[in-house]
PDB file of C-alpha atoms and ligand atoms in Angstrom:
ATOM      1  CA  MET E   1      22.811 -42.489 -91.197  1.00  0.00           C
ATOM      2  CA  LYS E   2      20.705 -39.361 -91.818  1.00  0.00           C
ATOM      3  CA  LYS E   3      19.828 -39.155 -88.097  1.00  0.00           C
ATOM      4  CA  LEU E   4      23.472 -39.546 -87.135  1.00  0.00           C
ATOM      5  CA  GLY E   5      24.357 -36.853 -89.681  1.00  0.00           C
ATOM      6  CA  ILE E   6      21.889 -34.458 -88.045  1.00  0.00           C
ATOM      7  CA  LEU E   7      23.196 -35.277 -84.554  1.00  0.00           C
ATOM      8  CA  ALA E   8      26.781 -34.777 -85.737  1.00  0.00           C
ATOM      9  CA  GLY E   9      25.736 -31.456 -87.252  1.00  0.00           C
ATOM     10  CA  VAL E  10      24.126 -30.310 -83.969  1.00  0.00           C
ATOM     11  CA  ALA E  11      27.164 -31.431 -81.978  1.00  0.00           C
ATOM     12  CA  GLY E  12      29.411 -29.597 -84.407  1.00  0.00           C
ATOM     13  CA  LEU E  13      27.362 -26.372 -83.999  1.00  0.00           C
ATOM     14  CA  ALA E  14      27.483 -26.677 -80.218  1.00  0.00           C
ATOM     15  CA  LEU E  15      31.231 -27.252 -80.276  1.00  0.00           C
ATOM     16  CA  THR E  16      31.739 -24.215 -82.525  1.00  0.00           C
ATOM     17  CA  ALA E  17      29.712 -22.072 -80.151  1.00  0.00           C
ATOM     18  CA  VAL E  18      31.733 -23.264 -77.149  1.00  0.00           C
ATOM     19  CA  LEU E  19      35.046 -22.671 -78.912  1.00  0.00           C
ATOM     20  CA  ALA E  20      33.941 -19.201 -80.044  1.00  0.00           C
ATOM     21  CA  ALA E  21      32.921 -18.202 -76.537  1.00  0.00           C
ATOM     22  CA  SER E  22      36.035 -19.624 -74.867  1.00  0.00           C
ATOM     23  CA  SER E  23      38.405 -18.102 -77.412  1.00  0.00           C
ATOM     24  CA  THR E  24      37.022 -14.597 -77.026  1.00  0.00           C
ATOM     25  CA  GLY E  25      35.855 -14.848 -73.345  1.00  0.00           C
ATOM     26  CA  SER E  26      32.244 -14.778 -72.267  1.00  0.00           C
ATOM     27  CA  ALA E  27      29.786 -12.298 -73.725  1.00  0.00           C
ATOM     28  CA  ASP E  28      30.069 -10.520 -70.402  1.00  0.00           C
ATOM     29  CA  ASP E  29      33.780  -9.775 -70.809  1.00  0.00           C
ATOM     30  CA  ASN E  30      33.245  -8.532 -74.370  1.00  0.00           C
ATOM     31  CA  LYS E  31      30.651  -5.895 -73.530  1.00  0.00           C
ATOM     32  CA  LEU E  32      33.270  -3.251 -72.707  1.00  0.00           C
ATOM     33  CA  GLU E  33      35.152  -4.089 -75.887  1.00  0.00           C
ATOM     34  CA  GLN E  34      31.886  -3.729 -77.829  1.00  0.00           C
ATOM     35  CA  LEU E  35      31.217  -0.305 -76.307  1.00  0.00           C
ATOM     36  CA  LYS E  36      34.772   0.849 -77.024  1.00  0.00           C
ATOM     37  CA  ALA E  37      34.373  -0.230 -80.645  1.00  0.00           C
ATOM     38  CA  GLN E  38      30.903   1.388 -80.763  1.00  0.00           C
ATOM     39  CA  GLY E  39      32.401   4.630 -79.425  1.00  0.00           C
ATOM     40  CA  PHE E  40      29.561   5.315 -77.004  1.00  0.00           C
ATOM     41  CA  ALA E  41      27.371   3.777 -74.306  1.00  0.00           C
ATOM     42  CA  ARG E  42      23.571   4.016 -74.710  1.00  0.00           C
ATOM     43  CA  VAL E  43      22.200   5.374 -71.426  1.00  0.00           C
ATOM     44  CA  ALA E  44      18.602   5.659 -70.193  1.00  0.00           C
ATOM     45  CA  ILE E  45      17.691   8.934 -68.497  1.00  0.00           C
ATOM     46  CA  ALA E  46      14.467  10.586 -67.306  1.00  0.00           C
ATOM     47  CA  ASN E  47      15.141  14.292 -67.922  1.00  0.00           C
ATOM     48  CA  GLU E  48      14.571  15.221 -64.266  1.00  0.00           C
ATOM     49  CA  PRO E  49      17.088  17.885 -63.237  1.00  0.00           C
ATOM     50  CA  PRO E  50      19.422  17.849 -61.394  1.00  0.00           C
ATOM     51  CA  TYR E  51      19.668  14.055 -61.801  1.00  0.00           C
ATOM     52  CA  THR E  52      19.359  14.117 -65.588  1.00  0.00           C
ATOM     53  CA  ALA E  53      18.636  16.879 -68.090  1.00  0.00           C
ATOM     54  CA  VAL E  54      18.348  17.331 -71.867  1.00  0.00           C
ATOM     55  CA  ALA E  55      18.790  20.885 -73.196  1.00  0.00           C
ATOM     56  CA  ALA E  56      16.875  22.284 -76.184  1.00  0.00           C
ATOM     57  CA  ASP E  57      19.930  21.531 -78.344  1.00  0.00           C
ATOM     58  CA  GLY E  58      19.873  17.893 -77.174  1.00  0.00           C
ATOM     59  CA  LYS E  59      22.894  18.219 -74.874  1.00  0.00           C
ATOM     60  CA  VAL E  60      22.663  15.740 -72.016  1.00  0.00           C
ATOM     61  CA  SER E  61      23.686  16.807 -68.531  1.00  0.00           C
ATOM     62  CA  GLY E  62      22.728  16.138 -64.947  1.00  0.00           C
ATOM     63  CA  ALA E  63      24.754  14.502 -62.203  1.00  0.00           C
ATOM     64  CA  ALA E  64      24.115  10.900 -63.234  1.00  0.00           C
ATOM     65  CA  PRO E  65      25.039  11.193 -66.941  1.00  0.00           C
ATOM     66  CA  ASP E  66      27.998  13.450 -66.101  1.00  0.00           C
ATOM     67  CA  VAL E  67      29.450  10.813 -63.769  1.00  0.00           C
ATOM     68  CA  ALA E  68      28.781   8.057 -66.302  1.00  0.00           C
ATOM     69  CA  ARG E  69      30.337  10.032 -69.178  1.00  0.00           C
ATOM     70  CA  GLU E  70      33.557  10.521 -67.163  1.00  0.00           C
ATOM     71  CA  VAL E  71      33.727   6.897 -66.028  1.00  0.00           C
ATOM     72  CA  PHE E  72      33.176   5.590 -69.571  1.00  0.00           C
ATOM     73  CA  LYS E  73      35.774   8.005 -70.929  1.00  0.00           C
ATOM     74  CA  ARG E  74      38.293   6.522 -68.469  1.00  0.00           C
ATOM     75  CA  LEU E  75      37.277   3.063 -69.689  1.00  0.00           C
ATOM     76  CA  GLY E  76      37.972   4.059 -73.292  1.00  0.00           C
ATOM     77  CA  VAL E  77      34.334   4.586 -74.320  1.00  0.00           C
ATOM     78  CA  GLY E  78      34.260   8.018 -75.975  1.00  0.00           C
ATOM     79  CA  ASP E  79      30.803   9.284 -75.057  1.00  0.00           C
ATOM     80  CA  ILE E  80      27.255   8.486 -73.984  1.00  0.00           C
ATOM     81  CA  VAL E  81      24.093   8.632 -76.086  1.00  0.00           C
ATOM     82  CA  ALA E  82      20.935   9.169 -74.004  1.00  0.00           C
ATOM     83  CA  SER E  83      17.334   8.032 -74.475  1.00  0.00           C
ATOM     84  CA  ILE E  84      14.558   9.461 -72.297  1.00  0.00           C
ATOM     85  CA  SER E  85      12.506   6.798 -70.544  1.00  0.00           C
ATOM     86  CA  GLU E  86       9.831   6.603 -67.837  1.00  0.00           C
ATOM     87  CA  TYR E  87      11.328   5.130 -64.653  1.00  0.00           C
ATOM     88  CA  GLY E  88       9.041   2.114 -64.873  1.00  0.00           C
ATOM     89  CA  ALA E  89      10.318   1.325 -68.381  1.00  0.00           C
ATOM     90  CA  MET E  90      14.045   1.620 -67.642  1.00  0.00           C
ATOM     91  CA  ILE E  91      14.697  -1.880 -66.338  1.00  0.00           C
ATOM     92  CA  PRO E  92      12.605  -3.623 -69.047  1.00  0.00           C
ATOM     93  CA  GLY E  93      14.420  -1.490 -71.647  1.00  0.00           C
ATOM     94  CA  LEU E  94      17.797  -2.448 -70.195  1.00  0.00           C
ATOM     95  CA  GLN E  95      16.844  -6.133 -70.157  1.00  0.00           C
ATOM     96  CA  ALA E  96      15.617  -5.872 -73.770  1.00  0.00           C
ATOM     97  CA  GLY E  97      18.966  -4.420 -74.828  1.00  0.00           C
ATOM     98  CA  ARG E  98      17.625  -0.955 -75.712  1.00  0.00           C
ATOM     99  CA  PHE E  99      20.152   0.649 -73.345  1.00  0.00           C
ATOM    100  CA  ASP E 100      23.614  -0.406 -72.175  1.00  0.00           C
ATOM    101  CA  VAL E 101      23.132   1.176 -68.748  1.00  0.00           C
ATOM    102  CA  VAL E 102      20.598   3.233 -66.758  1.00  0.00           C
ATOM    103  CA  THR E 103      22.137   6.425 -65.386  1.00  0.00           C
ATOM    104  CA  ALA E 104      19.070   8.272 -64.179  1.00  0.00           C
ATOM    105  CA  GLY E 105      18.883   8.320 -60.399  1.00  0.00           C
ATOM    106  CA  LEU E 106      17.178   4.907 -60.430  1.00  0.00           C
ATOM    107  CA  PHE E 107      17.214   4.318 -56.669  1.00  0.00           C
ATOM    108  CA  MET E 108      18.540   1.010 -55.368  1.00  0.00           C
ATOM    109  CA  LYS E 109      15.777  -1.086 -53.779  1.00  0.00           C
ATOM    110  CA  PRO E 110      15.722  -4.869 -53.206  1.00  0.00           C
ATOM    111  CA  GLU E 111      13.329  -5.593 -56.071  1.00  0.00           C
ATOM    112  CA  ARG E 112      15.423  -3.563 -58.503  1.00  0.00           C
ATOM    113  CA  CYS E 113      18.682  -5.033 -57.173  1.00  0.00           C
ATOM    114  CA  ALA E 114      17.227  -8.457 -58.014  1.00  0.00           C
ATOM    115  CA  ALA E 115      16.538  -7.399 -61.607  1.00  0.00           C
ATOM    116  CA  VAL E 116      19.750  -5.585 -62.584  1.00  0.00           C
ATOM    117  CA  VAL E 117      23.386  -5.254 -61.470  1.00  0.00           C
ATOM    118  CA  TYR E 118      24.059  -1.892 -59.829  1.00  0.00           C
ATOM    119  CA  SER E 119      27.325  -0.008 -59.504  1.00  0.00           C
ATOM    120  CA  GLU E 120      28.324   1.344 -56.114  1.00  0.00           C
ATOM    121  CA  PRO E 121      26.226   4.347 -54.952  1.00  0.00           C
ATOM    122  CA  VAL E 122      26.302   7.602 -56.914  1.00  0.00           C
ATOM    123  CA  LEU E 123      23.431   9.997 -55.988  1.00  0.00           C
ATOM    124  CA  CYS E 124      21.602  10.012 -52.630  1.00  0.00           C
ATOM    125  CA  ASP E 125      18.499  12.000 -51.729  1.00  0.00           C
ATOM    126  CA  ALA E 126      15.438  12.142 -49.471  1.00  0.00           C
ATOM    127  CA  GLU E 127      11.850  12.394 -50.728  1.00  0.00           C
ATOM    128  CA  ALA E 128       9.755  15.580 -50.949  1.00  0.00           C
ATOM    129  CA  MET E 129       6.209  16.681 -51.704  1.00  0.00           C
ATOM    130  CA  LEU E 130       5.278  19.833 -53.534  1.00  0.00           C
ATOM    131  CA  VAL E 131       2.014  21.352 -52.202  1.00  0.00           C
ATOM    132  CA  LYS E 132       0.133  24.662 -52.348  1.00  0.00           C
ATOM    133  CA  LYS E 133       1.470  27.420 -50.062  1.00  0.00           C
ATOM    134  CA  GLY E 134       0.362  26.843 -46.464  1.00  0.00           C
ATOM    135  CA  ASN E 135       0.106  23.069 -47.027  1.00  0.00           C
ATOM    136  CA  PRO E 136      -3.735  23.263 -46.807  1.00  0.00           C
ATOM    137  CA  LYS E 137      -4.142  19.494 -46.237  1.00  0.00           C
ATOM    138  CA  GLY E 138      -1.358  19.335 -43.648  1.00  0.00           C
ATOM    139  CA  PHE E 139       0.611  16.603 -45.424  1.00  0.00           C
ATOM    140  CA  LYS E 140       3.803  15.418 -43.695  1.00  0.00           C
ATOM    141  CA  SER E 141       3.872  11.808 -44.886  1.00  0.00           C
ATOM    142  CA  TYR E 142       2.420   9.520 -47.565  1.00  0.00           C
ATOM    143  CA  GLU E 143       0.192   8.090 -44.804  1.00  0.00           C
ATOM    144  CA  ASP E 144      -1.346  11.562 -44.393  1.00  0.00           C
ATOM    145  CA  VAL E 145      -2.337  11.487 -48.071  1.00  0.00           C
ATOM    146  CA  ALA E 146      -3.837   8.019 -47.584  1.00  0.00           C
ATOM    147  CA  LYS E 147      -5.924   9.176 -44.602  1.00  0.00           C
ATOM    148  CA  ASP E 148      -7.471  12.078 -46.510  1.00  0.00           C
ATOM    149  CA  THR E 149      -9.999  10.261 -48.727  1.00  0.00           C
ATOM    150  CA  SER E 150     -10.329  13.240 -51.085  1.00  0.00           C
ATOM    151  CA  ALA E 151      -6.564  13.735 -51.597  1.00  0.00           C
ATOM    152  CA  THR E 152      -4.629  12.873 -54.753  1.00  0.00           C
ATOM    153  CA  ILE E 153      -0.854  12.686 -55.184  1.00  0.00           C
ATOM    154  CA  GLY E 154       1.143  12.810 -58.435  1.00  0.00           C
ATOM    155  CA  ALA E 155       4.271  10.688 -58.931  1.00  0.00           C
ATOM    156  CA  PRO E 156       6.386   9.219 -61.773  1.00  0.00           C
ATOM    157  CA  GLY E 157       5.070   6.002 -63.333  1.00  0.00           C
ATOM    158  CA  GLY E 158       6.989   3.026 -61.944  1.00  0.00           C
ATOM    159  CA  GLY E 159       8.860   5.413 -59.701  1.00  0.00           C
ATOM    160  CA  THR E 160       9.757   5.188 -56.039  1.00  0.00           C
ATOM    161  CA  GLU E 161       7.268   7.859 -54.911  1.00  0.00           C
ATOM    162  CA  GLU E 162       4.393   6.061 -56.622  1.00  0.00           C
ATOM    163  CA  LYS E 163       5.370   2.879 -54.757  1.00  0.00           C
ATOM    164  CA  LEU E 164       5.750   4.717 -51.429  1.00  0.00           C
ATOM    165  CA  ALA E 165       2.289   6.282 -51.784  1.00  0.00           C
ATOM    166  CA  LEU E 166       0.649   2.951 -52.690  1.00  0.00           C
ATOM    167  CA  ASN E 167       2.480   1.144 -49.877  1.00  0.00           C
ATOM    168  CA  ALA E 168       1.320   3.857 -47.448  1.00  0.00           C
ATOM    169  CA  GLY E 169      -2.265   2.970 -48.341  1.00  0.00           C
ATOM    170  CA  VAL E 170      -3.151   5.608 -50.935  1.00  0.00           C
ATOM    171  CA  PRO E 171      -5.635   3.820 -53.257  1.00  0.00           C
ATOM    172  CA  ARG E 172      -4.487   3.337 -56.869  1.00  0.00           C
ATOM    173  CA  GLU E 173      -7.103   5.777 -58.170  1.00  0.00           C
ATOM    174  CA  ARG E 174      -5.697   8.563 -55.943  1.00  0.00           C
ATOM    175  CA  VAL E 175      -2.069   8.058 -57.088  1.00  0.00           C
ATOM    176  CA  ILE E 176      -1.829   9.946 -60.373  1.00  0.00           C
ATOM    177  CA  VAL E 177       0.965   8.949 -62.773  1.00  0.00           C
ATOM    178  CA  VAL E 178       2.772  12.096 -63.953  1.00  0.00           C
ATOM    179  CA  PRO E 179       5.133  11.882 -66.965  1.00  0.00           C
ATOM    180  CA  ASP E 180       7.583  14.626 -65.965  1.00  0.00           C
ATOM    181  CA  GLY E 181       8.318  17.476 -63.579  1.00  0.00           C
ATOM    182  CA  GLN E 182       6.733  20.250 -65.618  1.00  0.00           C
ATOM    183  CA  SER E 183       3.480  18.277 -65.930  1.00  0.00           C
ATOM    184  CA  GLY E 184       3.451  17.603 -62.187  1.00  0.00           C
ATOM    185  CA  LEU E 185       4.022  21.267 -61.402  1.00  0.00           C
ATOM    186  CA  LYS E 186       1.213  22.363 -63.731  1.00  0.00           C
ATOM    187  CA  MET E 187      -1.206  19.765 -62.365  1.00  0.00           C
ATOM    188  CA  LEU E 188      -0.522  21.000 -58.836  1.00  0.00           C
ATOM    189  CA  GLN E 189      -0.847  24.663 -59.828  1.00  0.00           C
ATOM    190  CA  ASP E 190      -4.149  23.898 -61.588  1.00  0.00           C
ATOM    191  CA  GLY E 191      -5.443  22.057 -58.500  1.00  0.00           C
ATOM    192  CA  ARG E 192      -5.706  18.726 -60.377  1.00  0.00           C
ATOM    193  CA  ILE E 193      -3.534  17.049 -57.717  1.00  0.00           C
ATOM    194  CA  ASP E 194      -3.059  17.963 -54.052  1.00  0.00           C
ATOM    195  CA  ALA E 195       0.637  17.001 -53.895  1.00  0.00           C
ATOM    196  CA  TYR E 196       3.407  16.094 -56.307  1.00  0.00           C
ATOM    197  CA  SER E 197       6.222  13.849 -55.035  1.00  0.00           C
ATOM    198  CA  LEU E 198       9.794  13.560 -56.293  1.00  0.00           C
ATOM    199  CA  PRO E 199      13.177  13.453 -54.557  1.00  0.00           C
ATOM    200  CA  VAL E 200      14.067  16.657 -52.697  1.00  0.00           C
ATOM    201  CA  LEU E 201      16.597  17.992 -55.215  1.00  0.00           C
ATOM    202  CA  SER E 202      14.204  17.462 -58.128  1.00  0.00           C
ATOM    203  CA  ILE E 203      11.355  19.285 -56.372  1.00  0.00           C
ATOM    204  CA  ASN E 204      13.698  22.119 -55.344  1.00  0.00           C
ATOM    205  CA  ASP E 205      14.853  22.478 -58.946  1.00  0.00           C
ATOM    206  CA  LEU E 206      11.239  22.726 -60.142  1.00  0.00           C
ATOM    207  CA  VAL E 207      10.353  25.345 -57.528  1.00  0.00           C
ATOM    208  CA  LYS E 208      13.456  27.403 -58.270  1.00  0.00           C
ATOM    209  CA  LYS E 209      12.491  27.603 -61.959  1.00  0.00           C
ATOM    210  CA  ALA E 210       8.719  27.988 -61.396  1.00  0.00           C
ATOM    211  CA  ASN E 211       8.917  31.422 -59.788  1.00  0.00           C
ATOM    212  CA  ASP E 212       5.500  30.811 -58.180  1.00  0.00           C
ATOM    213  CA  PRO E 213       4.985  32.169 -54.604  1.00  0.00           C
ATOM    214  CA  ASN E 214       1.972  29.875 -54.135  1.00  0.00           C
ATOM    215  CA  LEU E 215       4.068  26.697 -53.749  1.00  0.00           C
ATOM    216  CA  GLU E 216       5.507  24.977 -50.660  1.00  0.00           C
ATOM    217  CA  VAL E 217       7.960  22.105 -50.337  1.00  0.00           C
ATOM    218  CA  ILE E 218       7.465  19.429 -47.674  1.00  0.00           C
ATOM    219  CA  ALA E 219      10.905  17.855 -47.213  1.00  0.00           C
ATOM    220  CA  PRO E 220      11.824  15.310 -46.127  1.00  0.00           C
ATOM    221  CA  VAL E 221       8.602  13.307 -46.360  1.00  0.00           C
ATOM    222  CA  GLN E 222       8.264  11.759 -42.887  1.00  0.00           C
ATOM    223  CA  GLY E 223       8.817   8.002 -42.811  1.00  0.00           C
ATOM    224  CA  ALA E 224      10.355   7.813 -46.299  1.00  0.00           C
ATOM    225  CA  PRO E 225      13.952   6.499 -46.524  1.00  0.00           C
ATOM    226  CA  VAL E 226      16.932   8.337 -47.990  1.00  0.00           C
ATOM    227  CA  TYR E 227      17.675   6.488 -51.231  1.00  0.00           C
ATOM    228  CA  CYS E 228      20.784   6.266 -53.388  1.00  0.00           C
ATOM    229  CA  ASP E 229      21.032   5.332 -57.037  1.00  0.00           C
ATOM    230  CA  GLY E 230      23.807   3.589 -58.907  1.00  0.00           C
ATOM    231  CA  ALA E 231      24.443   2.966 -62.581  1.00  0.00           C
ATOM    232  CA  ALA E 232      22.255  -0.046 -63.439  1.00  0.00           C
ATOM    233  CA  PHE E 233      23.590  -2.714 -65.817  1.00  0.00           C
ATOM    234  CA  LYS E 234      21.917  -5.731 -67.370  1.00  0.00           C
ATOM    235  CA  LYS E 235      22.426  -9.067 -65.593  1.00  0.00           C
ATOM    236  CA  GLY E 236      25.318 -10.769 -67.364  1.00  0.00           C
ATOM    237  CA  ASP E 237      27.248  -7.491 -67.682  1.00  0.00           C
ATOM    238  CA  GLU E 238      28.912  -7.889 -64.268  1.00  0.00           C
ATOM    239  CA  ALA E 239      32.404  -7.461 -65.795  1.00  0.00           C
ATOM    240  CA  LEU E 240      31.348  -4.093 -67.271  1.00  0.00           C
ATOM    241  CA  ARG E 241      29.793  -3.098 -63.935  1.00  0.00           C
ATOM    242  CA  ASP E 242      32.987  -4.073 -62.102  1.00  0.00           C
ATOM    243  CA  ALA E 243      35.114  -2.023 -64.519  1.00  0.00           C
ATOM    244  CA  PHE E 244      32.740   0.931 -63.959  1.00  0.00           C
ATOM    245  CA  ASP E 245      33.121   0.500 -60.184  1.00  0.00           C
ATOM    246  CA  VAL E 246      36.930   0.524 -60.369  1.00  0.00           C
ATOM    247  CA  GLU E 247      36.921   3.924 -62.086  1.00  0.00           C
ATOM    248  CA  LEU E 248      34.116   5.251 -59.855  1.00  0.00           C
ATOM    249  CA  ALA E 249      36.133   4.315 -56.758  1.00  0.00           C
ATOM    250  CA  LYS E 250      39.204   6.135 -58.120  1.00  0.00           C
ATOM    251  CA  MET E 251      37.101   9.244 -58.778  1.00  0.00           C
ATOM    252  CA  LYS E 252      35.613   9.096 -55.278  1.00  0.00           C
ATOM    253  CA  LYS E 253      39.119   8.849 -53.827  1.00  0.00           C
ATOM    254  CA  SER E 254      40.625  11.618 -55.967  1.00  0.00           C
ATOM    255  CA  GLY E 255      37.816  14.146 -55.332  1.00  0.00           C
ATOM    256  CA  GLU E 256      36.803  14.086 -59.004  1.00  0.00           C
ATOM    257  CA  PHE E 257      33.468  12.484 -58.076  1.00  0.00           C
ATOM    258  CA  ALA E 258      32.601  15.291 -55.631  1.00  0.00           C
ATOM    259  CA  LYS E 259      33.635  17.902 -58.221  1.00  0.00           C
ATOM    260  CA  ILE E 260      31.056  16.490 -60.640  1.00  0.00           C
ATOM    261  CA  ILE E 261      28.036  15.911 -58.355  1.00  0.00           C
ATOM    262  CA  GLU E 262      28.261  18.574 -55.662  1.00  0.00           C
ATOM    263  CA  PRO E 263      27.599  21.569 -57.934  1.00  0.00           C
ATOM    264  CA  TYR E 264      24.258  19.853 -58.642  1.00  0.00           C
ATOM    265  CA  GLY E 265      23.501  19.785 -54.896  1.00  0.00           C
ATOM    266  CA  PHE E 266      24.346  16.130 -54.222  1.00  0.00           C
ATOM    267  CA  SER E 267      26.618  15.002 -51.369  1.00  0.00           C
ATOM    268  CA  ALA E 268      29.656  12.889 -52.275  1.00  0.00           C
ATOM    269  CA  ALA E 269      30.011  11.965 -48.586  1.00  0.00           C
ATOM    270  CA  ALA E 270      26.474  10.541 -48.560  1.00  0.00           C
ATOM    271  CA  ALA E 271      27.243   8.255 -51.506  1.00  0.00           C
ATOM    272  CA  MET E 272      30.613   7.274 -50.002  1.00  0.00           C
ATOM    273  CA  SER E 273      29.085   6.521 -46.604  1.00  0.00           C
ATOM    274  CA  THR E 274      27.104   3.530 -47.864  1.00  0.00           C
ATOM    275  CA  THR E 275      27.401   0.591 -50.240  1.00  0.00           C
ATOM    276  CA  ARG E 276      25.398  -1.244 -52.875  1.00  0.00           C
ATOM    277  CA  ASP E 277      25.146  -4.274 -50.596  1.00  0.00           C
ATOM    278  CA  LYS E 278      23.671  -2.226 -47.750  1.00  0.00           C
ATOM    279  CA  LEU E 279      21.211  -0.392 -50.023  1.00  0.00           C
ATOM    280  CA  CYS E 280      20.089  -3.556 -51.793  1.00  0.00           C
ATOM    281  CA  ALA E 281      19.483  -5.264 -48.444  1.00  0.00           C
ATOM    282  CA  ALA E 282      17.522  -2.319 -46.949  1.00  0.00           C
ATOM    283  CA  LYS E 283      13.891  -3.092 -46.107  1.00  0.00           C
TER     284      LYS E 283
HETATM  285  O1  6CS D   1      14.328   5.817 -58.613  1.00  0.00           O
HETATM  286  C1  6CS D   1      13.211   6.288 -58.699  1.00  0.00           C
HETATM  287  O2  6CS D   1      12.194   5.610 -58.872  1.00  0.00           O
HETATM  288  C2  6CS D   1      13.076   7.818 -58.526  1.00  0.00           C
HETATM  289  N1  6CS D   1      14.316   8.453 -58.843  1.00  0.00           N
HETATM  290  C3  6CS D   1      14.357   9.730 -59.222  1.00  0.00           C
HETATM  291  C4  6CS D   1      15.670  10.417 -59.448  1.00  0.00           C
HETATM  292  N2  6CS D   1      13.257  10.457 -59.447  1.00  0.00           N
HETATM  293  C5  6CS D   1      11.921   9.904 -59.298  1.00  0.00           C
HETATM  294  C6  6CS D   1      11.935   8.397 -59.333  1.00  0.00           C
HETATM  295  O3  6CS D   1      10.697   7.885 -58.857  1.00  0.00           O
END
């Protein structure tokens, strides 16, 4: 009888769980309701202007968070609360539930598209390299860095530029992980790296603020694709992603989207000329 009692108990628990889920929809459908009740969405950013930026007073700006803040506001979620993360830690953090969404210029690539659920495209950009004035090593591509056995290149940990350099044949020990833009700039100025790679708009922002005549920007890096990011949601939050996409599409159509991103230097037309499906399928 005892065994039967236990079985009945387990069956009862399972039934309760099923009824609870069916009565209030799947967890997926409830995520937006949870965020509305919470009053904010927890977003992962990198603090890499103009994609993402945190001022001394903690104010979060940048094209990606600004778009996300407006979309969430239209969805009834009052604000966003940002945490700074290394690019390589964003997807694990999202999957672990530390963030509700990544809005950081996390470029869509097949391996990332397999790990998260992206919105439609938001910010598109080519890749650049920051080098000393005169480009003393004649870099035009990541392959050029690979061929020069004494050359080192700095890039964000887990970032696209790190991957591009490694895939171009730069040995691991010559690809230097750099935590942020200011560190990369300093390492280049001090001669500790021969090039520092980020997307074009990020490198241009660094150079504009550096006020250093001994710098040169190689852009675009030959052979590197133009990438686009999207807001990245955890698998299972497809309903939230779809709701985000509905508002994003309205903002693209109304011109509101361009008004937010173009002052940062991004092209609304570039984001509207492609789709998540195309970007996630790109080789
Ligand atoms: O998605 C990435 O990996 C890259 N995105 C940006 C905006 N900066 C660097 C990073 O590697």
